[in-house]
Coordinates of C-alpha atoms in Angstrom, one line a residue:
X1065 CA 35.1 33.7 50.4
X1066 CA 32.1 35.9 49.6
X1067 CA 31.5 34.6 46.2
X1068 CA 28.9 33.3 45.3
X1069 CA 26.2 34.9 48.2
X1070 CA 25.2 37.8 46.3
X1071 CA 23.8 37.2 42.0
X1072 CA 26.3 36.7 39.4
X1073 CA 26.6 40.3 38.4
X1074 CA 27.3 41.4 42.2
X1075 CA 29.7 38.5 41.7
X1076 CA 31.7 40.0 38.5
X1077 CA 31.7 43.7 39.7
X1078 CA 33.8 42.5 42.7
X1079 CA 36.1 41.3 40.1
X1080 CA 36.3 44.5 38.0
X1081 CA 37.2 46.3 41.0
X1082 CA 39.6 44.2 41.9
X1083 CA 41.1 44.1 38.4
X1084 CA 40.7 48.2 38.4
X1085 CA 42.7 48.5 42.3
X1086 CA 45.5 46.5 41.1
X1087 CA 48.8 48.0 39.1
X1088 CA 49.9 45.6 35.9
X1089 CA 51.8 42.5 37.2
X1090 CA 49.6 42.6 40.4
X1091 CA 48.8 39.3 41.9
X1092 CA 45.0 38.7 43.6
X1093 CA 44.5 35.6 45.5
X1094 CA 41.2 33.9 46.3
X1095 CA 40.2 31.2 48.4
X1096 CA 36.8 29.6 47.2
X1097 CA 35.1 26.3 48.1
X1098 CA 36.0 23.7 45.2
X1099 CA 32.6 22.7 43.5
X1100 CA 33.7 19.3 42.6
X1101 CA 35.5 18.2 45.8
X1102 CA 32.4 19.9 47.8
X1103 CA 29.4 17.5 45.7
X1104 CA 31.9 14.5 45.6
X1105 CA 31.5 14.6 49.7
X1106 CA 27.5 15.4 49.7
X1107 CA 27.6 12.2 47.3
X1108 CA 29.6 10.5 49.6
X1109 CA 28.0 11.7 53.2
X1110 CA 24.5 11.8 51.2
X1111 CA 24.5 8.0 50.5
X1112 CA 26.4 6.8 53.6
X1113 CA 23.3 8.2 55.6
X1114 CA 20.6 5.8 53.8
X1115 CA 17.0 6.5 54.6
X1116 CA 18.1 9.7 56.0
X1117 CA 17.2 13.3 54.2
X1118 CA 20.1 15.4 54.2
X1119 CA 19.8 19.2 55.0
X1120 CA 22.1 20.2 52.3
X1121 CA 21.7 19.5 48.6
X1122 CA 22.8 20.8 45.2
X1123 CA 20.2 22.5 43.0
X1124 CA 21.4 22.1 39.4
X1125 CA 19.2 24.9 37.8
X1126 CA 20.8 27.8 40.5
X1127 CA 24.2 26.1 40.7
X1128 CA 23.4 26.9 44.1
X1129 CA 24.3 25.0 47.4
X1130 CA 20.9 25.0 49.6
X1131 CA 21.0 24.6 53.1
X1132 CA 17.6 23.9 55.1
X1133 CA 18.2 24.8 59.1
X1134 CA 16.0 24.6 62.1
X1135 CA 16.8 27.4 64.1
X1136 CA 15.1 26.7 67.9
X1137 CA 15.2 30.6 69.5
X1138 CA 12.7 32.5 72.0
X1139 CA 9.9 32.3 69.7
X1140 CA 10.2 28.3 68.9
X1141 CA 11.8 26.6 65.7
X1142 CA 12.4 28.9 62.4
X1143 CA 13.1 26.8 59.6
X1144 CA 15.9 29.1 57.4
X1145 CA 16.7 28.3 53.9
X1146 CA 20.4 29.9 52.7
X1147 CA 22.2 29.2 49.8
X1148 CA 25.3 29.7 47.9
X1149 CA 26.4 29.7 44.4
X1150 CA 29.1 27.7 43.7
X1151 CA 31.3 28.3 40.6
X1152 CA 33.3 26.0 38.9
X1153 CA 36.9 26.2 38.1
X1154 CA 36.0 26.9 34.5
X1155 CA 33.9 29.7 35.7
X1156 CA 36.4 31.5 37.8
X1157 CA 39.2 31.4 34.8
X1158 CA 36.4 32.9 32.7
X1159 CA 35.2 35.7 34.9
X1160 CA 38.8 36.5 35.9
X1161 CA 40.0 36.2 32.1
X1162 CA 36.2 39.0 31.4
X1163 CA 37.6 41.3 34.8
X1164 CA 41.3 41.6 32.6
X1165 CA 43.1 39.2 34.9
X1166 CA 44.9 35.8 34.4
X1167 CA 44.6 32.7 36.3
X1168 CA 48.1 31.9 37.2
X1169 CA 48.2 29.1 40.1
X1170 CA 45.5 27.0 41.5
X1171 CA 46.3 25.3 44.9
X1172 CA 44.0 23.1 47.0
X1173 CA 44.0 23.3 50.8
X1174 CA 46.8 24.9 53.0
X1175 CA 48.5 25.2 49.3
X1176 CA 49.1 21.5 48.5
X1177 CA 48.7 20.8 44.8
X1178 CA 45.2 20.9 43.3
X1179 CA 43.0 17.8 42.8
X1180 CA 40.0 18.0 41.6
X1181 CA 38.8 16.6 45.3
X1182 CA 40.0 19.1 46.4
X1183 CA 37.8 21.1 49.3
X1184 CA 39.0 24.4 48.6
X1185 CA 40.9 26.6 45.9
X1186 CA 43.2 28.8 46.7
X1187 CA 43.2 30.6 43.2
X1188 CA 46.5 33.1 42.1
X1189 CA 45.5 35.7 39.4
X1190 CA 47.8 38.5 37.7
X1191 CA 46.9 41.9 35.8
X1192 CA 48.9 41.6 32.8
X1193 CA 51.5 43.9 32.1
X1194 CA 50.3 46.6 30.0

């Protein structure tokens, strides 16, 4: 589940090496948060907490989950900004399909079937056969 906290390109050379360790008719599995299921729930949590400003929110631009903590250590309180890019189903099938792999199977959580509210993906790729 590293995707995502390093650029794009970081992102997609993972991938390719991947691809490149695998013989023909190997299988990779990876387990990614679900972009939709995640922002349907800050939606949800976001307007259950009226008049309250949540610490987590989705910048469009960066496709990016930010995450504003206060971090109280020896020194005092550190506010700490992290985020994480979150790709889309689309955008996995496409960087697999550019790395010479196949999406196969997605699954949702403790492989059930996926939904698109789905939390997580629990994506099956192949390396064609030659």
């Amino acid at each position: 589940n590293s995707f995502g906290y390093f650029g794009i390109e970081d992102d997609f050379q993972v991938l390719l090496c991947f691809a490149d360790a695998l013989r023909p008719g190997g299988r990779l599995l990876i387990e990614a948060p679900n972009r939709k299921g995640i922002l349907g729930n800050l939606v949800r949590r976001q307007e259950a907490e009226t008049g309250k400003q949540s610490s987590v929110l989705w910048d469009e631009v960066t496709e990016k989950l930010i995450t504003h903590l206060t971090v109280t250590g020896p020194d005092g309180e550190r506010k700490i900004t992290s985020g994480v890019r979150m790709y889309s189903l689309p955008q996995y099938r496409l960087l697999l399909q550019l790395a010479g792999l196949r999406l196969e199977q997605v699954y949702g959580e403790e492989m059930t079937p996926f939904e698109e509210t789905s939390r997580r993906m629990i994506m099956v790729a192949i390396k064609p056969q030659a």
